[in-house]
Structures are given as C-alpha cells and as structure tokens.
Short mmCIF file of C-alpha atoms in Angstrom, two decimals:
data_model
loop_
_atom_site.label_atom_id
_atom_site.label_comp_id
_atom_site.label_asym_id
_atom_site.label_seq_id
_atom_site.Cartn_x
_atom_site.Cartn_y
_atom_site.Cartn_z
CA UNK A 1 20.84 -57.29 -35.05
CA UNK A 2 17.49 -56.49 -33.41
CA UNK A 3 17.06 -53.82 -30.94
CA UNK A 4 16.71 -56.44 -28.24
CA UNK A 5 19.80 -58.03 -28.79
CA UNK A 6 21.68 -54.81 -28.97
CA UNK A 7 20.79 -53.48 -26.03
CA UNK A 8 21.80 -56.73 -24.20
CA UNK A 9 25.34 -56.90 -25.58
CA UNK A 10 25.14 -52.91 -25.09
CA UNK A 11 24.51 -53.81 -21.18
CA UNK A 12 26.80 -56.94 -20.62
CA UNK A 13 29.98 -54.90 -22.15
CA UNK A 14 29.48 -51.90 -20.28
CA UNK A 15 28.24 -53.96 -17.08
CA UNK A 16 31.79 -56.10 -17.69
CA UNK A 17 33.77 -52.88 -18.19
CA UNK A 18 32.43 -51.52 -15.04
CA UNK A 19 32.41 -54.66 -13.16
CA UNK A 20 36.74 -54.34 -13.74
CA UNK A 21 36.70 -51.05 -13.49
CA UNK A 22 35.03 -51.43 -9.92
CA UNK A 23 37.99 -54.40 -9.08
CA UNK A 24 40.87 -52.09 -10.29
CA UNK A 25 39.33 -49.17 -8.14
CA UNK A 26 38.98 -50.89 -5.29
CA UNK A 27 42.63 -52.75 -5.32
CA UNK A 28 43.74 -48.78 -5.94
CA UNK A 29 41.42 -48.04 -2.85
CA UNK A 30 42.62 -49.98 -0.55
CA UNK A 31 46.32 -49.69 -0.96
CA UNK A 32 45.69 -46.08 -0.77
CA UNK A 33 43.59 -46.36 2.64
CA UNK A 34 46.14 -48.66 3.77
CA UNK A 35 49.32 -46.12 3.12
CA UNK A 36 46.89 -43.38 4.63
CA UNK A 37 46.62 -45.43 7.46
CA UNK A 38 49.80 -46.20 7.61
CA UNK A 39 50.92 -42.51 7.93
CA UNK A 40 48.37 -41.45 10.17
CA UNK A 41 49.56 -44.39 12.45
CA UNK A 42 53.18 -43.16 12.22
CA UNK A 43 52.12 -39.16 13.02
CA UNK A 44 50.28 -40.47 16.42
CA UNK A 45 53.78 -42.62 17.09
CA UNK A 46 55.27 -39.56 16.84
CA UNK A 47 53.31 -37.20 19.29
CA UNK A 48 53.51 -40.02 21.88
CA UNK A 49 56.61 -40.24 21.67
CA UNK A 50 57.25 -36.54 21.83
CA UNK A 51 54.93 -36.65 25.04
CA UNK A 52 57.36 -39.29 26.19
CA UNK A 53 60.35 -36.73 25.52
CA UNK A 54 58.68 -34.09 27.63
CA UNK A 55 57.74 -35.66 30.45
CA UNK A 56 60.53 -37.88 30.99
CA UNK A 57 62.92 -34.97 31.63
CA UNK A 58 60.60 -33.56 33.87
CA UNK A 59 59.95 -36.84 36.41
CA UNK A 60 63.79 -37.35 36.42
CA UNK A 61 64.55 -34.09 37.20
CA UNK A 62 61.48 -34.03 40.24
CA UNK A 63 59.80 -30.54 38.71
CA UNK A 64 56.62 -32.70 37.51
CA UNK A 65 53.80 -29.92 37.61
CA UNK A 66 50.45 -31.36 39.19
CA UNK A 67 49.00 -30.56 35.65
CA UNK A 68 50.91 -31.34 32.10
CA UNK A 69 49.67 -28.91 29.08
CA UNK A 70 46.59 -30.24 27.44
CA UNK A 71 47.41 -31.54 23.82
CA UNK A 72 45.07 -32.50 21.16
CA UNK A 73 42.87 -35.81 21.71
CA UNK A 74 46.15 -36.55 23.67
CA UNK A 75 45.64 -37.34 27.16
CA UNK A 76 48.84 -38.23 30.24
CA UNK A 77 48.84 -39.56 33.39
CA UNK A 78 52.25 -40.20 35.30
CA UNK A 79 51.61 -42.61 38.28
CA UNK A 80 54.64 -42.71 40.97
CA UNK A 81 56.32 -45.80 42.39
CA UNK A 82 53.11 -46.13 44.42
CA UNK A 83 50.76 -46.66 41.43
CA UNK A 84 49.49 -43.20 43.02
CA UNK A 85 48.91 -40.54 39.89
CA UNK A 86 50.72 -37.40 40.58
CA UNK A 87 50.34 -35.69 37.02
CA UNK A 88 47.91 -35.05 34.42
CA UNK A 89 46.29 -33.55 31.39
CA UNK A 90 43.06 -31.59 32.41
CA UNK A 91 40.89 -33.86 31.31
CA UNK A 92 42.38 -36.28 33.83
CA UNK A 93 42.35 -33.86 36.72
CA UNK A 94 41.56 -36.10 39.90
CA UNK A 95 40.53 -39.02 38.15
CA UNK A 96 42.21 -42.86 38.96
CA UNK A 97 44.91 -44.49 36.39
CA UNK A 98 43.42 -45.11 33.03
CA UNK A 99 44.61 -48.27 32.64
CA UNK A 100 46.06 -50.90 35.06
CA UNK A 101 48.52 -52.51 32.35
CA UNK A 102 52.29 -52.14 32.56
CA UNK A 103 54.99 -53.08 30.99
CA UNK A 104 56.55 -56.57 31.31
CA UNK A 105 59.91 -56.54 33.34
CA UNK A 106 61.90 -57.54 29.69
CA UNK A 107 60.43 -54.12 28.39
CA UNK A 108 59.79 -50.84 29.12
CA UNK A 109 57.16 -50.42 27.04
CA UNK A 110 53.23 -51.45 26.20
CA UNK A 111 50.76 -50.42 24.53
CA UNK A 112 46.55 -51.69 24.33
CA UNK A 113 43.51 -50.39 22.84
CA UNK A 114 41.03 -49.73 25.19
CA UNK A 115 37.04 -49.03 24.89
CA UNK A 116 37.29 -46.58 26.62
CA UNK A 117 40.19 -46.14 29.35
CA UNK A 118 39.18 -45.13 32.69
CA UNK A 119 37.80 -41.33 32.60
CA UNK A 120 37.69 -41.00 28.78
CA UNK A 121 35.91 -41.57 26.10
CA UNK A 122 35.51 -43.95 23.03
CA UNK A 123 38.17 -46.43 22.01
CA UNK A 124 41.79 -45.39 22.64
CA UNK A 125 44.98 -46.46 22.12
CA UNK A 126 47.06 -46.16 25.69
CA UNK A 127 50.52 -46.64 25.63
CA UNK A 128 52.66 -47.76 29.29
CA UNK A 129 56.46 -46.61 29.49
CA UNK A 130 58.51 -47.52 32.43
CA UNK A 131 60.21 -44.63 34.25
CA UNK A 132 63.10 -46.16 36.48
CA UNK A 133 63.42 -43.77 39.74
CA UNK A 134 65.16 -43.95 43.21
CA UNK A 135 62.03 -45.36 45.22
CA UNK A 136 61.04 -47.74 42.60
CA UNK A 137 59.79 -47.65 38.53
CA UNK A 138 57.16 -44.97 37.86
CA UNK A 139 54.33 -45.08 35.08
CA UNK A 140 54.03 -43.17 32.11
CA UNK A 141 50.75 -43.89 30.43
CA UNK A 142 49.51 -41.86 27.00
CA UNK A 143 46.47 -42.07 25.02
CA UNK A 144 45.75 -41.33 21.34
CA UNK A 145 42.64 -41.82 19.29
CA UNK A 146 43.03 -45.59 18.22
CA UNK A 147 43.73 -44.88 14.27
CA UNK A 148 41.47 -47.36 11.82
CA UNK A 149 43.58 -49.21 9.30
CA UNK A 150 42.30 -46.81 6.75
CA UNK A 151 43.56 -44.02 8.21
CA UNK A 152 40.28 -41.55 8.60
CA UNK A 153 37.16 -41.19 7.50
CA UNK A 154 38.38 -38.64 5.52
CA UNK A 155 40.34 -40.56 3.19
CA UNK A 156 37.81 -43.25 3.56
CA UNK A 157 35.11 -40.72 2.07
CA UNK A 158 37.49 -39.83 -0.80
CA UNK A 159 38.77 -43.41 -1.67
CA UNK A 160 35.10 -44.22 -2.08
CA UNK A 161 33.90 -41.31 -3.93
CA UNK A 162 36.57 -41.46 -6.21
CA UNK A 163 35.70 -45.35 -7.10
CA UNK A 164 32.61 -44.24 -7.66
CA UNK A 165 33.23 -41.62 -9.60
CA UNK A 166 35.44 -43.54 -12.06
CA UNK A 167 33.44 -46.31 -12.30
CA UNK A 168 30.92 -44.40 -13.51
CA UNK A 169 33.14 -42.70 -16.10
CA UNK A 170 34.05 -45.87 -17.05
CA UNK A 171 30.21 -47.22 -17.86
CA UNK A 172 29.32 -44.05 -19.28
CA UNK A 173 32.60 -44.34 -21.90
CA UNK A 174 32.08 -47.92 -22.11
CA UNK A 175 28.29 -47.45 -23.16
CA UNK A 176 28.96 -44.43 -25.49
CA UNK A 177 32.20 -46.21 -27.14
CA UNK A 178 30.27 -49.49 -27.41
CA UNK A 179 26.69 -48.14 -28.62
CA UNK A 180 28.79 -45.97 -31.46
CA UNK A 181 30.71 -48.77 -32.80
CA UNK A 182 28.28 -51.07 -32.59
CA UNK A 183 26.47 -48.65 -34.63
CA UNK A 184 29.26 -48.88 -37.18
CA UNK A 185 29.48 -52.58 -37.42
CA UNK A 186 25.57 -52.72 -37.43
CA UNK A 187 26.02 -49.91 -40.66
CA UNK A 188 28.42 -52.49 -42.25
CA UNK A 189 26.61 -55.73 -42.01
CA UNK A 190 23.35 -54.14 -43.38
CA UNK A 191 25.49 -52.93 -46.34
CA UNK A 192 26.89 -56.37 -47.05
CA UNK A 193 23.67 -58.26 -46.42
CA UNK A 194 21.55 -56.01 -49.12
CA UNK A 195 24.62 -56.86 -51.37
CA UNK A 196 23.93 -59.43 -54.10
CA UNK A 197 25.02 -60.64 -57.33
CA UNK A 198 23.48 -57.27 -58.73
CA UNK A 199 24.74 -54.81 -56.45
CA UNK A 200 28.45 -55.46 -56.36
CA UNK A 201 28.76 -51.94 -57.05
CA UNK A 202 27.54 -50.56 -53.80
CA UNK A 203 30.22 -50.08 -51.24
CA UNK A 204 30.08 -50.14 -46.80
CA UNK A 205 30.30 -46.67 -45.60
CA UNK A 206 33.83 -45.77 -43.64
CA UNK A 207 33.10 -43.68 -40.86
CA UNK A 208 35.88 -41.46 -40.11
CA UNK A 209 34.86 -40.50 -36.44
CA UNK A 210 35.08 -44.44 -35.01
CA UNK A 211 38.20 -46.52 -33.99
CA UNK A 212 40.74 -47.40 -36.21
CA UNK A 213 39.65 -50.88 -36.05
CA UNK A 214 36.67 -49.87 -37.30
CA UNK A 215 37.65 -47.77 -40.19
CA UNK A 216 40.35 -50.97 -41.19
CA UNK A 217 37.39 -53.01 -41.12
CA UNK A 218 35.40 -50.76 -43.25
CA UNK A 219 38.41 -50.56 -45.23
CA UNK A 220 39.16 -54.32 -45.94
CA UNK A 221 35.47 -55.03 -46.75
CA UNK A 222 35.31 -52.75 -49.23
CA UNK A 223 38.66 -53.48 -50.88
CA UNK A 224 37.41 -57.18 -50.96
CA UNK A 225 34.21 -55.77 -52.77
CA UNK A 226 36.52 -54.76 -55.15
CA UNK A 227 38.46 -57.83 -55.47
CA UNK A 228 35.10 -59.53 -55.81
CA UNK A 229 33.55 -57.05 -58.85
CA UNK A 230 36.37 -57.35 -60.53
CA UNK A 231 36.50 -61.22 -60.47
CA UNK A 232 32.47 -61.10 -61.47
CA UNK A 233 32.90 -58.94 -63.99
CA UNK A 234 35.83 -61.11 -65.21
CA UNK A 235 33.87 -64.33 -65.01
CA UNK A 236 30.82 -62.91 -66.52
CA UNK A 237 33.17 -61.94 -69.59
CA UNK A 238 34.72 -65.25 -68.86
CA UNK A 239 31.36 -66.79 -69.48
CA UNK A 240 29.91 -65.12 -72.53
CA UNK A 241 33.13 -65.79 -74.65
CA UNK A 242 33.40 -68.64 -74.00
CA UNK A 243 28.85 -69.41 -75.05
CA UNK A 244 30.47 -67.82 -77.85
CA UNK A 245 32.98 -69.47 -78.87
CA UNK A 246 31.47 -72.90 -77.86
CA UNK A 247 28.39 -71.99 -79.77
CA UNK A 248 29.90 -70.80 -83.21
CA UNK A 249 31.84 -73.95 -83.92
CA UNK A 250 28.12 -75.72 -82.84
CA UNK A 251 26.36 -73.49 -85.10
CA UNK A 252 28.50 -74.06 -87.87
CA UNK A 253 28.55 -77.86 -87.61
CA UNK A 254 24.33 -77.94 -87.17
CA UNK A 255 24.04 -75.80 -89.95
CA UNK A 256 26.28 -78.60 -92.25
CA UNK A 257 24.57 -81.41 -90.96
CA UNK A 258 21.28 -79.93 -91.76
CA UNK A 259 22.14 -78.94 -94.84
CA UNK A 260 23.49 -82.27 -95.68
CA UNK A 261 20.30 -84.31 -93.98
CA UNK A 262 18.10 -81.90 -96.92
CA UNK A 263 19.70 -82.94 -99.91
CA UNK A 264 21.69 -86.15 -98.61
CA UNK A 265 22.02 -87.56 -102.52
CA UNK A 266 23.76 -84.53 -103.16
CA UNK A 267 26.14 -83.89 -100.51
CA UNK A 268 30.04 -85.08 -100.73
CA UNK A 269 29.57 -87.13 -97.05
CA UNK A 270 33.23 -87.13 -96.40
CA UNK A 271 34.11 -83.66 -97.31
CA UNK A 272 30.79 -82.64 -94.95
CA UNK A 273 32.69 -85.14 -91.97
CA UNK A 274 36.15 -83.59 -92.62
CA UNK A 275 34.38 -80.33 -91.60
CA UNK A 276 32.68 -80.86 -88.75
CA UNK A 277 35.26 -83.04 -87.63
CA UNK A 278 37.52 -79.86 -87.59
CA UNK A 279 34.35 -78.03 -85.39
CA UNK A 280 34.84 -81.09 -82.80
CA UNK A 281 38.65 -80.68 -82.86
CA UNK A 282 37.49 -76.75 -82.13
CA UNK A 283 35.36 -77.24 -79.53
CA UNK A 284 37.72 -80.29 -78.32
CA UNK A 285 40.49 -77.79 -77.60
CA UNK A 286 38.77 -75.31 -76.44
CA UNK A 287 36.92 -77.49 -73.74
CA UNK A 288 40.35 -78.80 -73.06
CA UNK A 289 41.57 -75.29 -72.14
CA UNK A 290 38.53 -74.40 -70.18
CA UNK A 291 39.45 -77.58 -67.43
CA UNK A 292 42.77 -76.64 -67.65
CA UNK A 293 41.97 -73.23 -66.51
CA UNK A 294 39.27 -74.45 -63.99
CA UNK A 295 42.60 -76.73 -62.75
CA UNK A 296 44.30 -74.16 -62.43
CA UNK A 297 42.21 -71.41 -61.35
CA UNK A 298 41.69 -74.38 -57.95
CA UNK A 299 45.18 -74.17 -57.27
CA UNK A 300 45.49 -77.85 -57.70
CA UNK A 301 49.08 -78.64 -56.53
CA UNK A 302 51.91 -78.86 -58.52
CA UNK A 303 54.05 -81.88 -59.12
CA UNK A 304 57.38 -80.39 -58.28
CA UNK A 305 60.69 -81.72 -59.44
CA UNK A 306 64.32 -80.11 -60.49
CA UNK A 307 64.53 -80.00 -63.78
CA UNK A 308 66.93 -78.63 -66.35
CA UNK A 309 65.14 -76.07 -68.34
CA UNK A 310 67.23 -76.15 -71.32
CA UNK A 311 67.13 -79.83 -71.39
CA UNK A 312 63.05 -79.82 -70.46
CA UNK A 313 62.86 -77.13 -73.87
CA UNK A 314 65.15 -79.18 -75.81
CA UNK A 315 63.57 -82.29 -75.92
CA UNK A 316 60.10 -80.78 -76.53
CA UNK A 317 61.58 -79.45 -79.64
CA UNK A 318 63.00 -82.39 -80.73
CA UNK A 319 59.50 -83.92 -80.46
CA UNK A 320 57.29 -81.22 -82.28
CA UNK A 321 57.34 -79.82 -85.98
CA UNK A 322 56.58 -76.53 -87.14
CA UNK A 323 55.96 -74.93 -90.37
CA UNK A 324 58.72 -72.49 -89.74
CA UNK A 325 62.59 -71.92 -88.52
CA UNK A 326 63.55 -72.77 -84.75
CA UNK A 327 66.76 -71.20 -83.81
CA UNK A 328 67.74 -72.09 -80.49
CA UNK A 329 70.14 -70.94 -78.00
CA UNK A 330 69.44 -73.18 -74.75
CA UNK A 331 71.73 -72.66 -71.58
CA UNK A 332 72.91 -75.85 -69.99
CA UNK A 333 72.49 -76.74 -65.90
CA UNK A 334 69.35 -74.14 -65.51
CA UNK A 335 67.65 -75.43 -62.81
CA UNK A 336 63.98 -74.96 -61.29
CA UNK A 337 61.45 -76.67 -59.57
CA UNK A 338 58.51 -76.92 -61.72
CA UNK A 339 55.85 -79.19 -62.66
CA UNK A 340 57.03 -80.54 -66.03
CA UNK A 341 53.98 -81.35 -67.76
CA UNK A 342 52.40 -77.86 -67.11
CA UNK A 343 55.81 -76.24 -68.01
CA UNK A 344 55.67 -77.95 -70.84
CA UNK A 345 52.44 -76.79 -71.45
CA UNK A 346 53.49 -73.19 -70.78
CA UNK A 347 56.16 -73.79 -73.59
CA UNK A 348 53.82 -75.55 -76.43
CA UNK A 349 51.40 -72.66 -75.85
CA UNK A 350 53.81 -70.06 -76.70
CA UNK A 351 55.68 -72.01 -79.17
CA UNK A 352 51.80 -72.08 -81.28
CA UNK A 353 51.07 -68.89 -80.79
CA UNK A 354 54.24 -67.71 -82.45
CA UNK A 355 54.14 -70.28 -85.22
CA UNK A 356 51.00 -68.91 -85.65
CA UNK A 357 52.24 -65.08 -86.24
CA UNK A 358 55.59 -65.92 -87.46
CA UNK A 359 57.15 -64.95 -90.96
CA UNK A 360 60.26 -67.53 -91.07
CA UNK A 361 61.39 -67.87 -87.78
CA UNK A 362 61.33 -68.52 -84.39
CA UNK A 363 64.28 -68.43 -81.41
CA UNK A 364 64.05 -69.98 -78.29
CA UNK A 365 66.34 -69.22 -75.40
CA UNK A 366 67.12 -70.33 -71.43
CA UNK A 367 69.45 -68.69 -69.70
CA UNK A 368 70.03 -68.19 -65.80
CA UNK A 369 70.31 -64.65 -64.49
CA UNK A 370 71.48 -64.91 -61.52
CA UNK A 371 68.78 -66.41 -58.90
CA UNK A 372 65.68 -66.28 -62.30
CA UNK A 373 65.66 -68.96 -64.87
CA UNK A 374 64.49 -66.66 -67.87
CA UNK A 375 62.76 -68.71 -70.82
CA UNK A 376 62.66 -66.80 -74.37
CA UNK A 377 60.36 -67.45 -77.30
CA UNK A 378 60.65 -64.49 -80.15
CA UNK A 379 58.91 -64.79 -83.45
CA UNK A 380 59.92 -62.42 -86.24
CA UNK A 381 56.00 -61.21 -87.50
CA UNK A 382 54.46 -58.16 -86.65
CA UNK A 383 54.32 -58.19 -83.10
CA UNK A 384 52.28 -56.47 -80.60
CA UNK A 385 51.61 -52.68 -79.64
CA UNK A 386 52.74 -51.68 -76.36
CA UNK A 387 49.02 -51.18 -74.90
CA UNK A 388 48.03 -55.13 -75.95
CA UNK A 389 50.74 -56.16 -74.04
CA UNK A 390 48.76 -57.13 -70.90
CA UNK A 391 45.27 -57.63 -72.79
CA UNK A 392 46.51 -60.68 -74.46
CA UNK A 393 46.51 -62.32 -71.63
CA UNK A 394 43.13 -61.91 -70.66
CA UNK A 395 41.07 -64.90 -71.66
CA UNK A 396 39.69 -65.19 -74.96
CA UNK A 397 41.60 -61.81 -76.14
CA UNK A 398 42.17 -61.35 -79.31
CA UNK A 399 43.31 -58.64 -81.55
CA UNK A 400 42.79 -57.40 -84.79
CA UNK A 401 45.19 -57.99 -88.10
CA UNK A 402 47.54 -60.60 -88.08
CA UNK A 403 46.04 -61.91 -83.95
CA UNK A 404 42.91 -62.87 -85.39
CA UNK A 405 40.96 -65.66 -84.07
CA UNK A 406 40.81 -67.06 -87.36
CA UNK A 407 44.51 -67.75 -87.21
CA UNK A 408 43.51 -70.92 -85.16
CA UNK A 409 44.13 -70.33 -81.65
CA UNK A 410 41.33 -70.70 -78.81
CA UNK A 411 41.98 -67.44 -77.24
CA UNK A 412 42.99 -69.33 -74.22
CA UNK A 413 46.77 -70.07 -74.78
CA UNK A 414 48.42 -67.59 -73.77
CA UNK A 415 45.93 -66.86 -70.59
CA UNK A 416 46.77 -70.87 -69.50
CA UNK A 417 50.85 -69.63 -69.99
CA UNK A 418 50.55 -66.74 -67.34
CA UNK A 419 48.39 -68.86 -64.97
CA UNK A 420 51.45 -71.29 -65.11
CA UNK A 421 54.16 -69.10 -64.88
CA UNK A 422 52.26 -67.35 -61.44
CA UNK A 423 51.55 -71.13 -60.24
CA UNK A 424 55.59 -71.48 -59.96
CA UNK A 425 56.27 -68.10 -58.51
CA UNK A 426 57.11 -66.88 -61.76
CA UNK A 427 56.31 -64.25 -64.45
CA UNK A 428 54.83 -63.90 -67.87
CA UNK A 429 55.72 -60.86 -69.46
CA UNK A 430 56.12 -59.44 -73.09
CA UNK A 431 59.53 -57.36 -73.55
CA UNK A 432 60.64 -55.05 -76.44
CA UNK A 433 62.20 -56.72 -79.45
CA UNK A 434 63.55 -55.32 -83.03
CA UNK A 435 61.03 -56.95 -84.45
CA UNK A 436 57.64 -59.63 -84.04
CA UNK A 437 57.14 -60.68 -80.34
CA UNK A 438 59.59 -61.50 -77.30
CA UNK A 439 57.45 -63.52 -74.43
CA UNK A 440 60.15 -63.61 -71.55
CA UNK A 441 59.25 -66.43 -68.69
CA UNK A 442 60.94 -65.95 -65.48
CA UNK A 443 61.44 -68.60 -62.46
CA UNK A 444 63.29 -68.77 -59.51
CA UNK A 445 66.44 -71.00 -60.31
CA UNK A 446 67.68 -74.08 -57.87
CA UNK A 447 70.69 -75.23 -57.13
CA UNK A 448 71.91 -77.97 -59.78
CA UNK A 449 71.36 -81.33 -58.34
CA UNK A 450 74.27 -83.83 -58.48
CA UNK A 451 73.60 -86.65 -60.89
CA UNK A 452 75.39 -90.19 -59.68
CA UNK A 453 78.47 -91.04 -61.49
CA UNK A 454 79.12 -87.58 -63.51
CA UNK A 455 77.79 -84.10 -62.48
CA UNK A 456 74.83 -82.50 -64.88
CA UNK A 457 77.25 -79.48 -65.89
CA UNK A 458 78.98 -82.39 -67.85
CA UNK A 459 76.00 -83.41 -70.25
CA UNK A 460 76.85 -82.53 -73.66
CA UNK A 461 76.48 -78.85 -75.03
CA UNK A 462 76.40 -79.09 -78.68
CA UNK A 463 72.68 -80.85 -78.43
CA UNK A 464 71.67 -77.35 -77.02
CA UNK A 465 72.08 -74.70 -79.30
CA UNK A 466 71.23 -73.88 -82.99
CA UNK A 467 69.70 -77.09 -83.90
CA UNK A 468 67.17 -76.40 -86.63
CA UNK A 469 64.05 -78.10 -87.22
CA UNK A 470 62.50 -78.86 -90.34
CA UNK A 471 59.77 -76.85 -91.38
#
C-alpha cells in the first residue's frame, strides 16, 4: 500500500471514528444540559414559591413591612386591591408594578418572561399569584432570572469541553490504533507477496503487541503456509516418482526396441513384443492410478448408494482369482453408503497388495461394530514394522525386503485405498496381527434398507463365510 493511500484510509477511519464519537457526545450533551436545566428550573420553582410562603402570611395577617428582605437575583412587589404597590425588595423601592399581567379569574396563578420587567434588568421570568383580601384580590408578583433550557453556562461550558475533549481522545486512539495495525497488516501482505514457489519456507511475523485479530490473522496465514509447504513438498515428491517410475519402464522398452532395430535378423520379435508389452501394461497402470488420484485428489463426487458390504466383498471374490488361499468370514446386513465402484476399488487394491506379500493365505472379514462398518484384509507374510505403518501410504512408498517394487505393484495402491476410505468419512489404518499384515477399513454404517417382498437380513448366510477360492 503506498504512503498515499495509507494516509487516506489512516484519515477517513479516524475522521469516521470521530465523526460518531462527536454524534454520541453530543446526544450525551444534550440530555445532560437538558436534566441540568431541568433542575435548575425546579430550584428557582422552589424559591418562588418559598417567597410565596413568606409573604402570603404576612398580607393576610396586615403586618406587610414597606420593604421585604432582599434575596438573591429575586426581586417582589405586592400591589393592593388598588393595583397600588405597597411592598418591595430594595431594588424595587418606589418604582411602578413590574408587570401589568394577572392571573385569569379560573386561576390564581401566571407566570411570563419578560425583557426586562419594569425597573429591572435583562430577561426575567415574573410570576403573578392572586391574594384574595377583604377590599378586593391583591397581587403578588416575583421575578427570577429566566433559566435557559440548558441550565447555565456553567454546565454549558462543561458539556462542551467535555465533547471536545473526548472526541479528541477518540481521534487520537483511533489514529494510533489504526496507523499500528495497519502497520501489521501492511508487515503481513509484504511477507506473503515476496513469497513464491521458492520461499515457502519464510513465515509472516506475529506481532504480539497488536489486537487479537491481528495476531489470529498472523496466525492462520502462517499455519496455511504450512499446509501449503507441506502439500509442495508432497507434490514435488509426488512428481519426481512418478518421472521415475514413468521413465524406467520407457527406458527399458527404448533400450529393447533399439536393440532389436540393430540386429533385427537376430532378434526373437515376439519374445522382444511380450516385453515391452509388459512395460505398456506398466506404464498403463500406473497412468491409470495417477487419474485416479488426480479424481480423487478434485473431490469429484461420489455416487452414493446403500450397499451391503459383505455382499459388495462377496461377489468381488467370486469374480477374481488369486494365486493363494481366501478365507472369508463376511457379516450379513452391513450397511453403508458408498460409491461401489471406488469401494470396490479400495478392496481390489488391498486384496493385490496382500496376494502380493502373502505365504498361503489370505482372510477377509466385514463386520458391524456398532455405528462403523469395519472391512478386514490379513495376509499371513511378513508384515510391516510399526514405523512403516503410515509411510506406506504415502504415494509411491515402498519398502525394502519382501515390499519391493519389483513385487509388481505401482506404489500407488494402497495411497488410492486411504484416499477412498477418507472420501466416505472413513479410515484406513494398519492394526497389530500375530502374523503378516491386518489393513482394517472403517465406515459409518446405515440403517438396513427394506428390500420388497422379504427383508435383506433374510438373504442366505452360508454364501458368506469360508468359501475358498482356487488358487
């Protein structure tokens, strides 16, 4: 972000921040002024109407002194029945009424602002009481200070300077807050622009003295920096094995036909073609697994459908032959929803790779566990140390002895199996055993459908267990 541009988002959010700040303050303001006011209206009710209580008294009574005790900014006048003004404050000493307005005859009360009354000064509130006497209704009048709605300038001066003053605040913390994060984010953005295909292993910088938004942020970045080395790494690994194993079946089947073009009276022709036919059925197969990987590596969606796994296992059995024993022990009415062809997929790739490492036999279990469908394929060979137990998975893995890659496979089998199993929710894991290895495939079981005219916990039994096939 140039400089420009950051000092213009720097001055919008801390001119927006203020600008609210500034509303809220003066809302605050004025319902402050407006109680003020309020009080100081209800203290000046108050002394007039404790004039009221004094003088009163004193007209009834007839010992009304020519002159009434001065009080603050308060000035009285008492006129007699005659309109003739017979008592005042000082201030009124010998002066004519103040005011000429009286109260209507439905009332004995009025009040007016006047600018000024008669012998004062300013604008004043004067207030008119009726005082009923023998010769006729005598007048009471008062005058306060006319209060403003805010009260005084007092409170007017401290409403202001206290919007002011927190406004400020508020632009000064908005700047600072803004200017340091955006600091942060700038930090972060350089970081991830100067990162390339080369520099996966640099990292955005987590400052711990920002907002917690900011050190997520930070956070999240970097753990998807991780999640993206990993996956380069892996696909750079990815891609060499499999130039390599692409390009030694190639170089095998170049080097043949070469050979063969040199001295082509002397070559057996169809023993040459039976070989690098086999290199095409290699590099066949392992193309094959490379789309199904890219497949599934797009999530392409799965064709769903309950199935019985036992019955799904059993038949692909039935179909296949392998060189050794298949002892089977297939639980009726498992149910899952899975995409059959890939499941069956899952289950060819495992049944090879044990054939592959097997010494006589193989068994082959389903079985519900309570809410997994858990699919079994154990081969009695040597089977596999604890610490390979994950790294056969990995694509084109393959260990020494016994898992070499000579023993046919593409090194992509097993890999395809676990991409499956995680495709349906499930799990592809490899458990203890006596002896050789025990792949255990777990699913999340269904309900068993209801099959029109018989239920599917009826379907035979004896089809599903210990049926061998011919080696």
């Amino acid at each position: 972000m140039s400089n420009w541009n950051r000092s213009s988002v720097l001055v919008r959010r801390t001119a927006g921040y203020s600008a609210v700040a500034a509303l809220l303050c003066t809302g605050v303001s004025v319902l402050f002024l407006v109680f003020v006011g309020g009080k100081d209206a209800d203290a000046v009710r108050d002394r007039v109407t404790g004039a009221w209580d004094r003088a009163v008294p004193l007209i009834r009574q007839g010992y009304l002194p020519a002159e009434l005790p001065a009080g603050r900014d308060l000035a009285i006048q008492v006129l007699d029945a005659r309109h003739q003004v017979v008592s005042s404050t000082p201030q009124l000493a010998g002066r004519p009424p103040m005011a000429t307005f009286h109260a209507t005859s439905a009332s004995v009360h009025a009040e007016r602002v006047l600018c000024p009354p008669a012998g004062l000064k300013g604008c004043m509130t004067v207030f008119s009481f009726k005082v009923y006497q023998p010769d006729g209704p005598w007048l009471l009048y008062v005058a306060v200070p006319t209060v403003p709605w805010y009260g005084s300038t007092e409170a007017l001066s401290f409403a202001i300077g206290m919007s002011l003053l927190t406004t400020a605040i508020t632009a000064a913390g908005t700047f600072y807050v803004a200017r340091r994060d955006m600091s942060a984010v700038d930090a972060i953005r350089t970081e991830l622009a100067e990162i390339t295909a080369t520099h996966l292993h640099r990292r955005v910088p987590v400052a711990h003295n920002h907002q917690e938004e900011i050190k997520l942020l930070a956070g999240t970045v970097n753990d998807t920096l991780d999640r993206l080395e990993g996956a380069y790494k892996q696909l750079r690994q990815f891609t060499s094995d499999a130039s390599h194993d692409l390009r030694s079946p190639l170089t095998a089947m170049r080097a043949q036909l070469e050979e063969a073009l040199m001295h082509p009276h002397d070559i057996d022709w169809p023993k040459t073609a039976t070989a690098v036919l086999a290199g095409v059925d290699r590099l066949q197969a392992i193309v094959t697994d490379l789309l199904t990987l890219a497949r599934l590596d797009a999530r392409a969606p799965l064709d769903l459908r309950p199935t019985d796994l036992g019955r799904l296992v059993h038949g692909e059995l039935e179909r296949r032959t392998y060189r050794v024993e298949i002892v089977r022990d297939l639980q009726r009415n498992v149910f899952v929803d899975c995409d059959r062809l890939r499941v069956t997929r899952l289950l060819v790739n495992l049944l090879d790779n044990a054939a592959r490492h097997a010494a006589s036999q193989i068994t082959v279990s389903v079985r519900a566990d309570g809410p997994t469908a858990t699919l079994e394929v154990l081969d009695d060979g040597a089977g596999i140390a604890p610490e390979d137990r994950e790294r056969v998975f990995d694509r084109f893995t393959r260990l020494e002895a016994s898992r070499h890659r000579d023993s046919g496979g593409t090194g992509l089998g097993l890999a395809i199996a676990r991409e499956i199993a995680e495709a349906h929710q499930g799990t592809l894991t490899i458990q203890d055993s006596e002896r050789g290895a025990r792949f255990v495939l777990r699913l999340p079981v269904r309900e068993a459908p209801q099959v029109a005219g018989r239920s599917e916990h009826h379907a035979g039994h004896a089809d599903f267990r210990n049926l061998p096939v011919p080696r």
